[in-house]
């Protein structure tokens, strides 16, 4: 995720902190538990810890992944429309989530900074969603896995070298469900990525992700 998106997220979080917490609720979500099933319904959700997948469901019950989020990310913006939509947010690991009633906060706000920052943030998220959908259509399962690992990483270990972390362990079985392949294939791809230096193991987290190398790999 680039610097402009990170700066927008930091600005939105800081603006929310200026208000009281009456419109914010912290929820604990277990792995595989749904955070919502019909869109955000007027709320922003901020991940304090954990990983979340956002997907939509077709009429025949098939899931389409549209976003993967890690610590420090927002999701749930589609609920601002006021419509009931077939969007599902699911915890991929045990997660701590802050539910923020953004509509109330905007109505209470005495300035326009929040509104302007949200508009800019939503524009960036549209681009990210488009990239995710394009990737899952155009990429094979190996590249889909690389893309998912990149999107699930957060907290730059070394911003200069574009290294980031996946803190919480994600099983090969869970990853196989996300990209539509088998657990054994995920294991094979992960070993390839380790040999290529795209990812590396660490005693301090699940994986260190070299975002620069992944981006180069995805364009080849």
C-alpha atoms as a PDB file:
ATOM      1  CA  UNK A   1       0.000   0.000   0.000  1.00  0.00           C
ATOM      2  CA  UNK A   2       1.540   3.329  -0.974  1.00  0.00           C
ATOM      3  CA  UNK A   3       2.409   6.330   1.204  1.00  0.00           C
ATOM      4  CA  UNK A   4      -0.637   8.393   0.149  1.00  0.00           C
ATOM      5  CA  UNK A   5      -3.058   5.679   1.327  1.00  0.00           C
ATOM      6  CA  UNK A   6      -1.147   5.215   4.595  1.00  0.00           C
ATOM      7  CA  UNK A   7      -1.219   8.976   5.200  1.00  0.00           C
ATOM      8  CA  UNK A   8      -4.969   9.081   4.559  1.00  0.00           C
ATOM      9  CA  UNK A   9      -5.568   6.261   7.034  1.00  0.00           C
ATOM     10  CA  UNK A  10      -3.444   7.993   9.673  1.00  0.00           C
ATOM     11  CA  UNK A  11      -5.307  11.250   9.152  1.00  0.00           C
ATOM     12  CA  UNK A  12      -8.739   9.617   9.462  1.00  0.00           C
ATOM     13  CA  UNK A  13      -7.711   7.785  12.640  1.00  0.00           C
ATOM     14  CA  UNK A  14      -6.345  10.982  14.150  1.00  0.00           C
ATOM     15  CA  UNK A  15      -9.540  12.891  13.325  1.00  0.00           C
ATOM     16  CA  UNK A  16     -11.654  10.202  14.967  1.00  0.00           C
ATOM     17  CA  UNK A  17      -9.497  10.356  18.095  1.00  0.00           C
ATOM     18  CA  UNK A  18     -10.396  14.011  18.522  1.00  0.00           C
ATOM     19  CA  UNK A  19     -13.994  13.007  19.245  1.00  0.00           C
ATOM     20  CA  UNK A  20     -15.246  11.049  22.247  1.00  0.00           C
ATOM     21  CA  UNK A  21     -15.680   7.288  22.076  1.00  0.00           C
ATOM     22  CA  UNK A  22     -19.477   7.208  22.326  1.00  0.00           C
ATOM     23  CA  UNK A  23     -19.748   6.230  18.669  1.00  0.00           C
ATOM     24  CA  UNK A  24     -16.976   3.614  18.777  1.00  0.00           C
ATOM     25  CA  UNK A  25     -17.288   0.026  19.998  1.00  0.00           C
ATOM     26  CA  UNK A  26     -14.519  -2.565  20.257  1.00  0.00           C
ATOM     27  CA  UNK A  27     -15.527  -6.101  19.336  1.00  0.00           C
ATOM     28  CA  UNK A  28     -13.613  -9.375  19.616  1.00  0.00           C
ATOM     29  CA  UNK A  29     -14.132 -11.738  16.680  1.00  0.00           C
ATOM     30  CA  UNK A  30     -13.098 -15.384  16.502  1.00  0.00           C
ATOM     31  CA  UNK A  31     -11.485 -16.981  13.457  1.00  0.00           C
ATOM     32  CA  UNK A  32     -14.032 -17.730  10.694  1.00  0.00           C
ATOM     33  CA  UNK A  33     -16.704 -15.631  12.448  1.00  0.00           C
ATOM     34  CA  UNK A  34     -18.600 -13.116  10.332  1.00  0.00           C
ATOM     35  CA  UNK A  35     -18.305  -9.483  11.385  1.00  0.00           C
ATOM     36  CA  UNK A  36     -21.255  -8.601   9.181  1.00  0.00           C
ATOM     37  CA  UNK A  37     -23.198 -10.336   6.425  1.00  0.00           C
ATOM     38  CA  UNK A  38     -25.120  -7.491   4.744  1.00  0.00           C
ATOM     39  CA  UNK A  39     -22.606  -4.682   4.448  1.00  0.00           C
ATOM     40  CA  UNK A  40     -21.248  -2.212   6.979  1.00  0.00           C
ATOM     41  CA  UNK A  41     -24.609  -0.436   7.382  1.00  0.00           C
ATOM     42  CA  UNK A  42     -23.203   3.018   8.123  1.00  0.00           C
ATOM     43  CA  UNK A  43     -20.111   1.965  10.059  1.00  0.00           C
ATOM     44  CA  UNK A  44     -16.384   1.907   9.431  1.00  0.00           C
ATOM     45  CA  UNK A  45     -14.476  -1.024  10.872  1.00  0.00           C
ATOM     46  CA  UNK A  46     -10.863  -0.550  11.964  1.00  0.00           C
ATOM     47  CA  UNK A  47      -8.674  -3.613  12.575  1.00  0.00           C
ATOM     48  CA  UNK A  48      -6.648  -3.293  15.776  1.00  0.00           C
ATOM     49  CA  UNK A  49      -5.298  -6.821  15.370  1.00  0.00           C
ATOM     50  CA  UNK A  50      -5.941  -9.758  13.052  1.00  0.00           C
ATOM     51  CA  UNK A  51      -6.902 -10.284   9.405  1.00  0.00           C
ATOM     52  CA  UNK A  52     -10.235  -9.881   7.614  1.00  0.00           C
ATOM     53  CA  UNK A  53     -11.576 -10.979   4.232  1.00  0.00           C
ATOM     54  CA  UNK A  54     -14.411  -9.084   2.544  1.00  0.00           C
ATOM     55  CA  UNK A  55     -16.386 -10.963  -0.090  1.00  0.00           C
ATOM     56  CA  UNK A  56     -19.640 -10.822  -2.003  1.00  0.00           C
ATOM     57  CA  UNK A  57     -21.985 -13.692  -2.731  1.00  0.00           C
ATOM     58  CA  UNK A  58     -23.535 -14.562  -6.069  1.00  0.00           C
ATOM     59  CA  UNK A  59     -27.116 -15.758  -6.477  1.00  0.00           C
ATOM     60  CA  UNK A  60     -25.928 -19.367  -6.630  1.00  0.00           C
ATOM     61  CA  UNK A  61     -24.017 -19.035  -3.340  1.00  0.00           C
ATOM     62  CA  UNK A  62     -20.470 -18.659  -4.646  1.00  0.00           C
ATOM     63  CA  UNK A  63     -18.136 -16.247  -2.835  1.00  0.00           C
ATOM     64  CA  UNK A  64     -16.070 -13.630  -4.656  1.00  0.00           C
ATOM     65  CA  UNK A  65     -13.186 -12.128  -2.677  1.00  0.00           C
ATOM     66  CA  UNK A  66     -12.942  -8.352  -3.041  1.00  0.00           C
ATOM     67  CA  UNK A  67     -10.573  -7.373  -0.264  1.00  0.00           C
ATOM     68  CA  UNK A  68      -8.043  -8.597   2.302  1.00  0.00           C
ATOM     69  CA  UNK A  69      -7.274  -6.409   5.288  1.00  0.00           C
ATOM     70  CA  UNK A  70      -4.711  -6.417   8.076  1.00  0.00           C
ATOM     71  CA  UNK A  71      -3.956  -4.475  11.255  1.00  0.00           C
ATOM     72  CA  UNK A  72      -4.532  -0.730  10.772  1.00  0.00           C
ATOM     73  CA  UNK A  73      -6.859  -1.160   7.772  1.00  0.00           C
ATOM     74  CA  UNK A  74     -10.443   0.068   7.423  1.00  0.00           C
ATOM     75  CA  UNK A  75     -13.290  -1.807   5.765  1.00  0.00           C
ATOM     76  CA  UNK A  76     -17.092  -1.604   5.550  1.00  0.00           C
ATOM     77  CA  UNK A  77     -17.348   1.583   3.487  1.00  0.00           C
ATOM     78  CA  UNK A  78     -19.989   0.164   1.146  1.00  0.00           C
ATOM     79  CA  UNK A  79     -22.502   0.416   4.003  1.00  0.00           C
ATOM     80  CA  UNK A  80     -22.537   4.193   3.624  1.00  0.00           C
ATOM     81  CA  UNK A  81     -24.968   3.741   0.735  1.00  0.00           C
ATOM     82  CA  UNK A  82     -27.709   2.794   3.178  1.00  0.00           C
ATOM     83  CA  UNK A  83     -28.528  -0.228   1.041  1.00  0.00           C
ATOM     84  CA  UNK A  84     -28.578  -3.826   2.250  1.00  0.00           C
ATOM     85  CA  UNK A  85     -25.913  -5.477   0.103  1.00  0.00           C
ATOM     86  CA  UNK A  86     -24.666  -9.105  -0.098  1.00  0.00           C
ATOM     87  CA  UNK A  87     -21.220  -8.252   1.291  1.00  0.00           C
ATOM     88  CA  UNK A  88     -19.653 -10.440   3.977  1.00  0.00           C
ATOM     89  CA  UNK A  89     -16.733  -9.599   6.262  1.00  0.00           C
ATOM     90  CA  UNK A  90     -15.088 -12.623   7.868  1.00  0.00           C
ATOM     91  CA  UNK A  91     -12.221 -12.853  10.364  1.00  0.00           C
ATOM     92  CA  UNK A  92      -9.370 -14.983   9.009  1.00  0.00           C
ATOM     93  CA  UNK A  93      -7.774 -15.064  12.470  1.00  0.00           C
ATOM     94  CA  UNK A  94      -8.951 -14.116  15.954  1.00  0.00           C
ATOM     95  CA  UNK A  95      -9.294 -10.351  15.576  1.00  0.00           C
ATOM     96  CA  UNK A  96      -9.949  -7.177  17.532  1.00  0.00           C
ATOM     97  CA  UNK A  97     -12.099  -4.727  15.572  1.00  0.00           C
ATOM     98  CA  UNK A  98     -13.293  -1.203  16.286  1.00  0.00           C
ATOM     99  CA  UNK A  99     -16.736  -0.419  14.901  1.00  0.00           C
ATOM    100  CA  UNK A 100     -17.022   3.318  14.261  1.00  0.00           C
ATOM    101  CA  UNK A 101     -20.374   4.952  13.538  1.00  0.00           C
ATOM    102  CA  UNK A 102     -18.994   7.316  10.931  1.00  0.00           C
ATOM    103  CA  UNK A 103     -22.310   8.891   9.985  1.00  0.00           C
ATOM    104  CA  UNK A 104     -22.857  10.078  13.573  1.00  0.00           C
ATOM    105  CA  UNK A 105     -19.304  11.364  13.808  1.00  0.00           C
ATOM    106  CA  UNK A 106     -19.635  13.349  10.588  1.00  0.00           C
ATOM    107  CA  UNK A 107     -22.949  14.846  11.738  1.00  0.00           C
ATOM    108  CA  UNK A 108     -21.403  15.862  15.063  1.00  0.00           C
ATOM    109  CA  UNK A 109     -18.213  17.223  13.533  1.00  0.00           C
ATOM    110  CA  UNK A 110     -17.701  20.992  13.436  1.00  0.00           C
ATOM    111  CA  UNK A 111     -15.269  20.793  10.536  1.00  0.00           C
ATOM    112  CA  UNK A 112     -15.077  19.204   7.102  1.00  0.00           C
ATOM    113  CA  UNK A 113     -11.735  17.435   7.501  1.00  0.00           C
ATOM    114  CA  UNK A 114     -13.338  14.061   8.190  1.00  0.00           C
ATOM    115  CA  UNK A 115     -15.632  14.261   5.155  1.00  0.00           C
ATOM    116  CA  UNK A 116     -12.843  15.303   2.819  1.00  0.00           C
ATOM    117  CA  UNK A 117     -10.475  12.618   4.117  1.00  0.00           C
ATOM    118  CA  UNK A 118     -13.161   9.952   3.794  1.00  0.00           C
ATOM    119  CA  UNK A 119     -13.895  10.886   0.193  1.00  0.00           C
ATOM    120  CA  UNK A 120     -10.202  10.648  -0.680  1.00  0.00           C
ATOM    121  CA  UNK A 121      -9.889   7.359   1.196  1.00  0.00           C
ATOM    122  CA  UNK A 122     -12.928   5.865  -0.545  1.00  0.00           C
ATOM    123  CA  UNK A 123     -11.523   6.820  -3.940  1.00  0.00           C
ATOM    124  CA  UNK A 124      -8.321   4.960  -3.126  1.00  0.00           C
ATOM    125  CA  UNK A 125     -10.277   1.927  -1.918  1.00  0.00           C
ATOM    126  CA  UNK A 126     -12.213   1.762  -5.206  1.00  0.00           C
ATOM    127  CA  UNK A 127      -8.889   1.471  -7.023  1.00  0.00           C
ATOM    128  CA  UNK A 128      -7.713  -1.267  -4.635  1.00  0.00           C
ATOM    129  CA  UNK A 129     -10.962  -3.238  -5.081  1.00  0.00           C
ATOM    130  CA  UNK A 130     -10.639  -2.973  -8.857  1.00  0.00           C
ATOM    131  CA  UNK A 131      -7.062  -4.271  -8.649  1.00  0.00           C
ATOM    132  CA  UNK A 132      -8.136  -7.188  -6.451  1.00  0.00           C
ATOM    133  CA  UNK A 133     -10.916  -8.231  -8.806  1.00  0.00           C
ATOM    134  CA  UNK A 134      -8.650  -7.891 -11.839  1.00  0.00           C
ATOM    135  CA  UNK A 135      -5.949  -9.936 -10.131  1.00  0.00           C
ATOM    136  CA  UNK A 136      -8.274 -12.813  -9.299  1.00  0.00           C
ATOM    137  CA  UNK A 137      -9.574 -12.885 -12.849  1.00  0.00           C
ATOM    138  CA  UNK A 138      -6.238 -12.555 -14.650  1.00  0.00           C
ATOM    139  CA  UNK A 139      -3.768 -14.327 -12.333  1.00  0.00           C
ATOM    140  CA  UNK A 140      -3.178 -18.035 -11.952  1.00  0.00           C
ATOM    141  CA  UNK A 141      -3.315 -19.523  -8.439  1.00  0.00           C
ATOM    142  CA  UNK A 142       0.407 -18.950  -7.826  1.00  0.00           C
ATOM    143  CA  UNK A 143       0.153 -15.223  -8.521  1.00  0.00           C
ATOM    144  CA  UNK A 144      -3.138 -14.982  -6.637  1.00  0.00           C
ATOM    145  CA  UNK A 145      -1.323 -16.301  -3.572  1.00  0.00           C
ATOM    146  CA  UNK A 146       1.466 -13.740  -3.971  1.00  0.00           C
ATOM    147  CA  UNK A 147      -1.114 -10.962  -4.300  1.00  0.00           C
ATOM    148  CA  UNK A 148      -3.019 -12.127  -1.195  1.00  0.00           C
ATOM    149  CA  UNK A 149       0.187 -12.255   0.872  1.00  0.00           C
ATOM    150  CA  UNK A 150       1.043  -8.728  -0.222  1.00  0.00           C
ATOM    151  CA  UNK A 151      -2.430  -7.425   0.679  1.00  0.00           C
ATOM    152  CA  UNK A 152      -2.439  -9.184   4.066  1.00  0.00           C
ATOM    153  CA  UNK A 153       0.907  -7.733   5.112  1.00  0.00           C
ATOM    154  CA  UNK A 154       1.100  -4.600   7.242  1.00  0.00           C
ATOM    155  CA  UNK A 155       3.410  -2.719   9.599  1.00  0.00           C
ATOM    156  CA  UNK A 156       6.493  -1.972   7.573  1.00  0.00           C
ATOM    157  CA  UNK A 157       9.586  -3.603   9.023  1.00  0.00           C
ATOM    158  CA  UNK A 158      11.786  -1.524   6.760  1.00  0.00           C
ATOM    159  CA  UNK A 159       9.898   1.047   4.714  1.00  0.00           C
ATOM    160  CA  UNK A 160      12.972   1.975   2.677  1.00  0.00           C
ATOM    161  CA  UNK A 161      13.287  -1.608   1.399  1.00  0.00           C
ATOM    162  CA  UNK A 162       9.482  -2.059   1.166  1.00  0.00           C
ATOM    163  CA  UNK A 163       9.389  -4.925   3.667  1.00  0.00           C
ATOM    164  CA  UNK A 164       6.212  -5.583   5.642  1.00  0.00           C
ATOM    165  CA  UNK A 165       4.906  -8.187   8.060  1.00  0.00           C
ATOM    166  CA  UNK A 166       2.143 -10.756   8.382  1.00  0.00           C
ATOM    167  CA  UNK A 167       1.895 -11.009  12.155  1.00  0.00           C
ATOM    168  CA  UNK A 168      -0.710 -13.727  12.606  1.00  0.00           C
ATOM    169  CA  UNK A 169      -0.271 -17.254  11.309  1.00  0.00           C
ATOM    170  CA  UNK A 170      -2.468 -18.173   8.342  1.00  0.00           C
ATOM    171  CA  UNK A 171      -2.647 -21.902   7.601  1.00  0.00           C
ATOM    172  CA  UNK A 172      -2.026 -23.300   4.144  1.00  0.00           C
ATOM    173  CA  UNK A 173      -5.569 -24.662   4.249  1.00  0.00           C
ATOM    174  CA  UNK A 174      -6.993 -21.181   4.837  1.00  0.00           C
ATOM    175  CA  UNK A 175      -4.840 -19.726   2.063  1.00  0.00           C
ATOM    176  CA  UNK A 176      -5.973 -22.447  -0.322  1.00  0.00           C
ATOM    177  CA  UNK A 177      -9.608 -21.485   0.298  1.00  0.00           C
ATOM    178  CA  UNK A 178      -8.814 -17.836  -0.386  1.00  0.00           C
ATOM    179  CA  UNK A 179      -7.227 -18.428  -3.779  1.00  0.00           C
ATOM    180  CA  UNK A 180      -9.173 -21.476  -4.948  1.00  0.00           C
ATOM    181  CA  UNK A 181      -6.567 -24.223  -5.007  1.00  0.00           C
ATOM    182  CA  UNK A 182      -5.353 -27.125  -2.848  1.00  0.00           C
ATOM    183  CA  UNK A 183      -3.369 -26.991   0.394  1.00  0.00           C
ATOM    184  CA  UNK A 184      -0.501 -28.926  -1.196  1.00  0.00           C
ATOM    185  CA  UNK A 185      -0.252 -26.392  -4.029  1.00  0.00           C
ATOM    186  CA  UNK A 186      -0.102 -23.553  -1.508  1.00  0.00           C
ATOM    187  CA  UNK A 187       2.769 -25.351   0.247  1.00  0.00           C
ATOM    188  CA  UNK A 188       4.576 -25.749  -3.069  1.00  0.00           C
ATOM    189  CA  UNK A 189       4.108 -22.060  -3.958  1.00  0.00           C
ATOM    190  CA  UNK A 190       5.211 -20.903  -0.494  1.00  0.00           C
ATOM    191  CA  UNK A 191       8.446 -22.881  -0.822  1.00  0.00           C
ATOM    192  CA  UNK A 192       9.055 -21.260  -4.214  1.00  0.00           C
ATOM    193  CA  UNK A 193       8.472 -17.797  -2.737  1.00  0.00           C
ATOM    194  CA  UNK A 194      10.907 -18.542   0.107  1.00  0.00           C
ATOM    195  CA  UNK A 195      13.603 -19.620  -2.385  1.00  0.00           C
ATOM    196  CA  UNK A 196      12.987 -16.501  -4.510  1.00  0.00           C
ATOM    197  CA  UNK A 197      13.209 -14.174  -1.499  1.00  0.00           C
ATOM    198  CA  UNK A 198       9.651 -12.931  -1.971  1.00  0.00           C
ATOM    199  CA  UNK A 199       8.867 -13.952   1.601  1.00  0.00           C
ATOM    200  CA  UNK A 200      10.967 -15.053   4.550  1.00  0.00           C
ATOM    201  CA  UNK A 201      10.303 -16.565   7.940  1.00  0.00           C
ATOM    202  CA  UNK A 202      10.893 -14.673  11.167  1.00  0.00           C
ATOM    203  CA  UNK A 203      10.801 -15.541  14.858  1.00  0.00           C
ATOM    204  CA  UNK A 204       8.928 -12.271  15.514  1.00  0.00           C
ATOM    205  CA  UNK A 205       6.005 -12.827  13.126  1.00  0.00           C
ATOM    206  CA  UNK A 206       4.487 -15.310  10.700  1.00  0.00           C
ATOM    207  CA  UNK A 207       6.154 -13.939   7.568  1.00  0.00           C
ATOM    208  CA  UNK A 208       8.182 -10.987   6.298  1.00  0.00           C
ATOM    209  CA  UNK A 209       6.951  -9.952   2.861  1.00  0.00           C
ATOM    210  CA  UNK A 210       9.146  -8.212   0.285  1.00  0.00           C
ATOM    211  CA  UNK A 211       6.495  -6.086  -1.389  1.00  0.00           C
ATOM    212  CA  UNK A 212       8.891  -4.776  -4.033  1.00  0.00           C
ATOM    213  CA  UNK A 213       9.769  -8.290  -5.198  1.00  0.00           C
ATOM    214  CA  UNK A 214       6.132  -9.364  -5.189  1.00  0.00           C
ATOM    215  CA  UNK A 215       5.163  -6.369  -7.327  1.00  0.00           C
ATOM    216  CA  UNK A 216       7.942  -7.219  -9.785  1.00  0.00           C
ATOM    217  CA  UNK A 217       6.883 -10.881  -9.801  1.00  0.00           C
ATOM    218  CA  UNK A 218       3.243 -10.004 -10.478  1.00  0.00           C
ATOM    219  CA  UNK A 219       4.184  -7.958 -13.554  1.00  0.00           C
ATOM    220  CA  UNK A 220       6.275 -10.680 -15.181  1.00  0.00           C
END
